[in-house]
Amino acid sequence: MQQAIPEIKVDIDACYLSNPLATDLFWSYFNADVLADPELFKRMLEAYPSQNSAIAERLSSAIGANADSLFIANGATEAIQAVIHNFSSHIHINTPTFSPYYEFAGPDTRVTQFQLAPSNNFAVDPEEYVNSVLRSGADTAVLISPNNPDGHLIPDTDLEWILSKLSMLETIIVDESFIHFAERSKPAGELPTLTGITDQFDNVTVVKSMSKDFGIAGIRAGYAIMPPKRVAQLLNHGYLWNTSGMAEYFFSLFDRSDFSSRYLRELATYKTFISKFTASTSQFDFVQAFDTSANFQLMKMPEQVSAEVAAALLLLRHGIYTRSCGDKIGLDGEYLRVAIRTESENAKVLSAITDILG
């Protein structure tokens, strides 16, 4: 945006969804490793990275999946595209949703929808959802938990019930890209994940972006867990060597226990920022701020207020870049999605929203 309109100054990017504390953590490790080994960055540029299967082998224990079930991707969107293009002819999505799930569908791929209701906080009713999938005749169902753009988390019991009722489908994609921000029971010292469901249901593919929780969108890193025969098929059709040297470096960090321990501490701190932000927006009487289990919040604009105008005013008056959701299929009305950032940035965002809309 700033390249297209240099006059606009973005002080706070509340459109991009990431944990800024994790970005700083990655940067501190990278700087320390380069200082200890000045040739490290040069090798990343000059040398070929490892092949997909080699990275999967190193990461399998950290992720909690067998190496032959692990597909390393150049960002989660590559994994999404690979699954849809190779294993799906008819996908059933919830709307609103993350747009690549319908944008990446090819001309011969049918897309049907299950509409989520803002009056129910965009919750997925398990029985209604299963009936919708079965009526559609789809071979692939997509569930994002927490969902983008509304942040709703499907409770584990509901998710497992849905998966048990859809065991006849060819594929169920469960996207857990925002799961680190959700409050879920887990053993101490472990990252939140839905990875274990792939052991229970052999038609489930778990997709995970690393951009949101680790704040590294620029290096494109993600993965998917799926049946080994599907991983092998993808590796034989163009995905053998699909990550960069920088992405491989990040994956090597992800496998280090010291990095994981520090990341968990930073995540805990960041989640307090999320809680404080949502506690503040819950007191707003001029916008409807939906409950969220992610690191962003969806807000419905007051009557007669355009989300595009509100986003423009936040940018022009306060230098805060937010996401107007007018192009989101299945989201009728005027909605703004606001990313939750650092404590100081959040205070400025809350003040600006109050100034523009309060």
Short mmCIF file of C-alpha atoms in Angstrom, two decimals, residues 3-341:
data_model
loop_
_atom_site.label_atom_id
_atom_site.label_comp_id
_atom_site.label_asym_id
_atom_site.label_seq_id
_atom_site.Cartn_x
_atom_site.Cartn_y
_atom_site.Cartn_z
CA GLN A 3 4.50 1.73 -2.37
CA ALA A 4 1.30 2.57 -4.25
CA ILE A 5 0.46 5.61 -2.08
CA PRO A 6 3.72 6.86 -0.51
CA GLU A 7 1.91 9.72 1.22
CA ILE A 8 0.07 7.30 3.50
CA LYS A 9 1.98 6.40 6.63
CA VAL A 10 1.09 3.13 8.35
CA ASP A 11 2.10 3.32 12.00
CA ILE A 12 0.27 0.18 13.12
CA ASP A 13 -0.59 -2.74 10.86
CA ALA A 14 -3.77 -4.11 12.43
CA CYS A 15 -4.64 -5.96 9.23
CA TYR A 16 -1.81 -8.50 9.21
CA LEU A 17 -2.52 -11.33 11.67
CA SER A 18 0.59 -12.30 13.63
CA ASN A 19 2.16 -12.47 17.08
CA PRO A 20 4.67 -9.58 17.09
CA LEU A 21 6.45 -10.97 20.16
CA ALA A 22 7.22 -14.16 18.24
CA THR A 23 8.63 -12.15 15.33
CA ASP A 24 11.02 -10.45 17.75
CA LEU A 25 11.96 -13.83 19.22
CA PHE A 26 12.76 -15.26 15.78
CA TRP A 27 14.78 -12.16 14.93
CA SER A 28 16.81 -12.39 18.15
CA TYR A 29 17.69 -16.04 17.45
CA PHE A 30 18.57 -15.29 13.84
CA ASN A 31 20.85 -12.39 14.80
CA ALA A 32 22.57 -14.46 17.48
CA ASP A 33 23.11 -17.39 15.11
CA VAL A 34 24.48 -15.13 12.37
CA LEU A 35 26.80 -13.47 14.88
CA ALA A 36 28.07 -16.90 15.95
CA ASP A 37 28.36 -18.09 12.35
CA PRO A 38 28.84 -15.16 9.91
CA GLU A 39 28.55 -17.50 6.91
CA LEU A 40 25.08 -18.75 7.93
CA PHE A 41 23.05 -16.25 5.92
CA LYS A 42 25.33 -16.61 2.90
CA ARG A 43 24.76 -20.39 2.95
CA MET A 44 20.99 -19.81 3.06
CA LEU A 45 21.31 -17.73 -0.11
CA GLU A 46 23.86 -19.82 -1.96
CA ALA A 47 23.01 -23.42 -1.08
CA TYR A 48 19.94 -25.43 -1.98
CA PRO A 49 17.69 -26.19 0.98
CA SER A 50 16.89 -29.74 2.01
CA GLN A 51 14.14 -31.62 0.23
CA ASN A 52 10.63 -31.78 1.65
CA SER A 53 10.97 -35.27 3.11
CA ALA A 54 14.27 -34.46 4.86
CA ILE A 55 12.74 -31.44 6.62
CA ALA A 56 9.71 -33.55 7.56
CA GLU A 57 11.99 -36.17 9.09
CA ARG A 58 13.67 -33.57 11.32
CA LEU A 59 10.37 -31.94 12.32
CA SER A 60 8.22 -34.98 12.96
CA SER A 61 8.86 -35.23 16.70
CA ALA A 62 8.36 -31.50 17.29
CA ILE A 63 5.06 -31.54 15.40
CA GLY A 64 3.92 -34.89 16.78
CA ALA A 65 3.35 -36.62 13.45
CA ASN A 66 5.05 -39.41 11.55
CA ALA A 67 7.48 -38.05 8.98
CA ASP A 68 5.77 -39.85 6.10
CA SER A 69 2.49 -38.11 7.03
CA LEU A 70 4.05 -34.64 7.06
CA PHE A 71 3.89 -32.39 4.01
CA ILE A 72 6.12 -29.32 4.38
CA ALA A 73 4.65 -26.36 2.52
CA ASN A 74 5.70 -22.96 1.22
CA GLY A 75 3.08 -21.38 3.48
CA ALA A 76 -0.27 -22.92 4.43
CA THR A 77 -1.84 -21.67 1.21
CA GLU A 78 0.40 -24.01 -0.78
CA ALA A 79 -0.83 -26.94 1.32
CA ILE A 80 -4.44 -25.82 0.81
CA GLN A 81 -3.96 -25.54 -2.93
CA ALA A 82 -2.17 -28.90 -3.14
CA VAL A 83 -4.95 -30.76 -1.33
CA ILE A 84 -7.83 -29.11 -3.19
CA HIS A 85 -6.25 -29.47 -6.64
CA ASN A 86 -5.16 -33.08 -6.18
CA PHE A 87 -7.75 -34.71 -3.94
CA SER A 88 -11.04 -32.79 -4.21
CA SER A 89 -13.76 -32.37 -6.82
CA HIS A 90 -16.45 -30.81 -4.59
CA ILE A 91 -15.61 -28.87 -1.42
CA HIS A 92 -18.06 -27.72 1.25
CA ILE A 93 -16.98 -24.62 3.16
CA ASN A 94 -18.34 -22.53 6.00
CA THR A 95 -18.95 -18.89 5.15
CA PRO A 96 -17.51 -16.50 5.99
CA THR A 97 -14.13 -18.19 5.74
CA PHE A 98 -10.50 -17.83 4.63
CA SER A 99 -10.92 -16.98 0.95
CA PRO A 100 -8.23 -19.31 -0.58
CA TYR A 101 -10.50 -22.26 0.21
CA TYR A 102 -12.84 -21.13 -2.55
CA GLU A 103 -10.44 -18.98 -4.60
CA PHE A 104 -8.10 -21.94 -5.19
CA ALA A 105 -10.87 -24.22 -6.41
CA GLY A 106 -10.26 -25.03 -10.06
CA PRO A 107 -12.83 -24.57 -12.83
CA ASP A 108 -13.91 -28.20 -12.45
CA THR A 109 -14.16 -28.08 -8.65
CA ARG A 110 -17.60 -27.43 -7.21
CA VAL A 111 -17.91 -25.26 -4.06
CA THR A 112 -20.94 -25.32 -1.76
CA GLN A 113 -21.48 -23.38 1.46
CA PHE A 114 -22.77 -23.66 5.02
CA GLN A 115 -23.74 -20.21 6.27
CA LEU A 116 -22.57 -19.21 9.75
CA ALA A 117 -24.81 -16.82 11.68
CA PRO A 118 -23.53 -13.68 13.42
CA SER A 119 -26.53 -13.96 15.77
CA ASN A 120 -24.91 -17.17 17.06
CA ASN A 121 -21.39 -15.69 17.20
CA PHE A 122 -20.59 -17.62 13.97
CA ALA A 123 -20.65 -20.91 15.89
CA VAL A 124 -20.80 -24.19 13.98
CA ASP A 125 -23.89 -26.16 15.00
CA PRO A 126 -22.61 -29.76 14.69
CA GLU A 127 -25.85 -31.41 13.60
CA GLU A 128 -26.83 -28.68 11.15
CA TYR A 129 -23.32 -28.67 9.71
CA VAL A 130 -23.17 -32.44 9.19
CA ASN A 131 -26.60 -32.43 7.54
CA SER A 132 -25.48 -29.59 5.27
CA VAL A 133 -22.37 -31.50 4.17
CA LEU A 134 -24.35 -34.68 3.49
CA ARG A 135 -27.02 -32.83 1.51
CA SER A 136 -24.36 -31.13 -0.60
CA GLY A 137 -22.82 -34.38 -1.82
CA ALA A 138 -19.32 -32.93 -1.32
CA ASP A 139 -16.28 -35.20 -1.15
CA THR A 140 -14.32 -32.63 0.90
CA ALA A 141 -15.35 -30.59 3.95
CA VAL A 142 -13.36 -27.66 5.37
CA LEU A 143 -13.35 -26.65 9.03
CA ILE A 144 -11.21 -23.77 10.31
CA SER A 145 -10.87 -23.58 14.08
CA PRO A 146 -10.53 -20.82 15.17
CA ASN A 147 -12.20 -19.48 12.05
CA ASN A 148 -11.06 -16.49 10.02
CA PRO A 149 -12.53 -13.80 10.01
CA ASP A 150 -14.69 -14.32 13.13
CA GLY A 151 -12.34 -16.15 15.51
CA HIS A 152 -14.81 -18.83 16.60
CA LEU A 153 -13.31 -22.03 18.04
CA ILE A 154 -15.11 -25.34 17.52
CA PRO A 155 -15.09 -27.17 20.89
CA ASP A 156 -13.12 -30.42 20.79
CA THR A 157 -16.18 -32.55 21.59
CA ASP A 158 -18.15 -30.95 18.74
CA LEU A 159 -15.25 -31.34 16.32
CA GLU A 160 -14.77 -35.01 17.12
CA TRP A 161 -18.51 -35.66 16.76
CA ILE A 162 -18.54 -33.96 13.35
CA LEU A 163 -15.53 -35.96 12.17
CA SER A 164 -17.09 -39.22 13.34
CA LYS A 165 -20.26 -38.48 11.36
CA LEU A 166 -18.33 -37.58 8.20
CA SER A 167 -15.95 -40.53 8.12
CA MET A 168 -17.30 -41.51 4.68
CA LEU A 169 -15.92 -38.35 3.02
CA GLU A 170 -12.74 -38.54 0.98
CA THR A 171 -11.21 -35.56 2.80
CA ILE A 172 -11.88 -33.34 5.79
CA ILE A 173 -9.52 -30.38 6.05
CA VAL A 174 -9.12 -29.06 9.59
CA ASP A 175 -7.22 -25.77 9.53
CA GLU A 176 -5.63 -25.00 12.90
CA SER A 177 -3.59 -21.97 11.84
CA PHE A 178 -4.81 -19.88 14.80
CA ILE A 179 -4.99 -22.67 17.39
CA HIS A 180 -2.08 -21.35 19.49
CA PHE A 181 -4.18 -18.37 20.54
CA ALA A 182 -7.15 -20.45 21.71
CA GLU A 183 -7.78 -21.53 25.28
CA ARG A 184 -7.68 -25.33 25.17
CA SER A 185 -6.59 -27.94 27.68
CA LYS A 186 -3.13 -29.35 26.94
CA PRO A 187 -0.18 -30.85 28.83
CA ALA A 188 2.12 -28.26 30.40
CA GLY A 189 4.96 -27.19 28.14
CA GLU A 190 3.28 -28.35 24.93
CA LEU A 191 1.95 -26.30 22.04
CA PRO A 192 -1.81 -26.39 21.42
CA THR A 193 -2.58 -28.56 18.41
CA LEU A 194 -5.25 -30.73 16.81
CA THR A 195 -2.62 -33.01 15.28
CA GLY A 196 -3.83 -36.04 17.25
CA ILE A 197 -7.11 -36.21 15.35
CA THR A 198 -5.26 -37.55 12.30
CA ASP A 199 -4.63 -40.73 14.32
CA GLN A 200 -8.36 -41.11 14.98
CA PHE A 201 -9.69 -40.26 11.51
CA ASP A 202 -7.78 -41.35 8.41
CA ASN A 203 -9.64 -38.95 6.09
CA VAL A 204 -8.55 -35.85 8.04
CA THR A 205 -5.87 -33.45 6.82
CA VAL A 206 -4.64 -30.89 9.36
CA VAL A 207 -3.33 -27.66 7.83
CA LYS A 208 -1.08 -25.30 9.80
CA SER A 209 0.29 -21.90 8.89
CA MET A 210 3.38 -20.76 10.81
CA SER A 211 2.86 -17.10 9.86
CA LYS A 212 0.17 -16.21 12.38
CA ASP A 213 1.62 -17.59 15.59
CA PHE A 214 5.32 -17.18 14.80
CA GLY A 215 5.05 -13.90 12.87
CA ILE A 216 7.14 -15.01 9.88
CA ALA A 217 4.84 -14.57 6.87
CA GLY A 218 7.70 -13.25 4.76
CA ILE A 219 9.60 -16.54 4.71
CA ARG A 220 6.53 -18.70 3.82
CA ALA A 221 6.38 -21.72 6.10
CA GLY A 222 3.56 -24.13 6.84
CA TYR A 223 2.69 -27.79 6.79
CA ALA A 224 -0.11 -30.32 6.49
CA ILE A 225 -0.58 -33.72 8.08
CA MET A 226 -2.30 -36.26 5.85
CA PRO A 227 -2.22 -39.96 4.87
CA PRO A 228 1.29 -41.02 3.75
CA LYS A 229 0.11 -42.08 0.29
CA ARG A 230 -1.09 -38.52 -0.33
CA VAL A 231 2.19 -37.02 0.84
CA ALA A 232 4.03 -39.37 -1.53
CA GLN A 233 1.73 -38.40 -4.40
CA LEU A 234 2.38 -34.69 -3.83
CA LEU A 235 6.14 -35.19 -3.59
CA ASN A 236 6.02 -37.02 -6.91
CA HIS A 237 4.13 -34.16 -8.56
CA GLY A 238 6.19 -31.02 -8.07
CA TYR A 239 6.49 -30.46 -4.31
CA LEU A 240 9.77 -32.23 -3.71
CA TRP A 241 11.83 -29.07 -3.23
CA ASN A 242 9.44 -26.28 -2.31
CA THR A 243 10.90 -24.39 0.67
CA SER A 244 13.60 -21.74 0.97
CA GLY A 245 16.80 -21.77 2.99
CA MET A 246 15.31 -19.20 5.37
CA ALA A 247 12.21 -21.35 5.90
CA GLU A 248 14.42 -24.35 6.61
CA TYR A 249 16.30 -22.28 9.18
CA PHE A 250 13.01 -21.43 10.89
CA PHE A 251 11.99 -25.08 10.94
CA SER A 252 15.34 -25.90 12.57
CA LEU A 253 14.50 -23.35 15.30
CA PHE A 254 11.05 -24.84 15.72
CA ASP A 255 12.74 -28.15 16.52
CA ARG A 256 14.95 -26.62 19.25
CA SER A 257 13.67 -27.07 22.81
CA ASP A 258 15.13 -23.75 24.01
CA PHE A 259 13.32 -21.86 21.24
CA SER A 260 10.05 -23.67 21.95
CA SER A 261 10.28 -22.88 25.67
CA ARG A 262 10.87 -19.21 25.03
CA TYR A 263 8.12 -19.15 22.42
CA LEU A 264 5.63 -20.58 24.94
CA ARG A 265 6.52 -17.79 27.38
CA GLU A 266 6.10 -15.12 24.70
CA LEU A 267 2.81 -16.72 23.64
CA ALA A 268 1.52 -16.60 27.22
CA THR A 269 2.40 -12.90 27.43
CA TYR A 270 0.79 -12.16 24.08
CA LYS A 271 -2.39 -13.94 25.12
CA THR A 272 -2.69 -11.52 28.04
CA PHE A 273 -2.61 -8.70 25.47
CA ILE A 274 -5.45 -10.42 23.60
CA SER A 275 -7.49 -10.77 26.80
CA LYS A 276 -7.02 -7.11 27.72
CA PHE A 277 -7.95 -5.97 24.22
CA THR A 278 -11.15 -8.01 24.08
CA ALA A 279 -12.07 -6.96 27.62
CA SER A 280 -11.90 -3.34 26.43
CA THR A 281 -13.92 -3.91 23.27
CA SER A 282 -16.58 -5.76 25.25
CA GLN A 283 -17.31 -2.42 26.93
CA PHE A 284 -17.92 -0.65 23.61
CA ASP A 285 -21.56 0.33 23.16
CA PHE A 286 -21.06 1.73 19.67
CA VAL A 287 -19.82 -1.42 17.84
CA GLN A 288 -20.53 -5.12 18.24
CA ALA A 289 -17.24 -6.89 18.93
CA PHE A 290 -17.59 -10.67 18.54
CA ASP A 291 -16.02 -13.11 20.96
CA THR A 292 -12.78 -14.50 19.57
CA SER A 293 -10.36 -17.37 20.21
CA ALA A 294 -7.81 -15.96 17.76
CA ASN A 295 -5.51 -12.94 17.71
CA PHE A 296 -7.96 -10.68 15.92
CA GLN A 297 -11.49 -9.45 16.49
CA LEU A 298 -14.38 -8.98 14.10
CA MET A 299 -16.45 -5.85 14.70
CA LYS A 300 -19.82 -4.95 13.23
CA MET A 301 -20.16 -1.28 12.43
CA PRO A 302 -22.94 0.93 13.82
CA GLU A 303 -26.01 1.56 11.69
CA GLN A 304 -25.36 3.70 8.61
CA VAL A 305 -21.56 3.41 9.02
CA SER A 306 -19.51 1.94 6.16
CA ALA A 307 -16.67 -0.38 7.17
CA GLU A 308 -14.62 0.91 4.22
CA VAL A 309 -15.06 4.49 5.40
CA ALA A 310 -14.19 3.52 8.98
CA ALA A 311 -11.05 1.71 7.78
CA ALA A 312 -10.05 4.71 5.65
CA LEU A 313 -10.49 7.13 8.55
CA LEU A 314 -8.48 4.92 10.89
CA LEU A 315 -5.68 4.89 8.34
CA LEU A 316 -5.74 8.56 7.34
CA ARG A 317 -6.28 10.05 10.80
CA HIS A 318 -4.38 7.59 12.96
CA GLY A 319 -2.08 5.60 10.66
CA ILE A 320 -3.81 2.35 11.62
CA TYR A 321 -4.36 -0.20 8.86
CA THR A 322 -7.34 -2.53 9.42
CA ARG A 323 -9.29 -4.98 7.25
CA SER A 324 -12.65 -4.01 5.82
CA CYS A 325 -14.56 -7.25 5.20
CA GLY A 326 -16.86 -6.09 2.42
CA ASP A 327 -15.42 -8.69 0.04
CA LYS A 328 -15.96 -11.64 2.39
CA ILE A 329 -18.50 -14.06 0.94
CA GLY A 330 -21.21 -14.87 3.48
CA LEU A 331 -20.60 -11.81 5.63
CA ASP A 332 -23.52 -9.48 4.99
CA GLY A 333 -23.33 -6.04 6.52
CA GLU A 334 -20.49 -3.74 7.50
CA TYR A 335 -17.65 -5.47 9.34
CA LEU A 336 -14.09 -4.58 10.27
CA ARG A 337 -11.45 -7.12 11.31
CA VAL A 338 -8.82 -5.78 13.69
CA ALA A 339 -5.57 -7.61 14.47
CA ILE A 340 -4.40 -7.58 18.09
CA ARG A 341 -0.82 -6.36 18.47
#
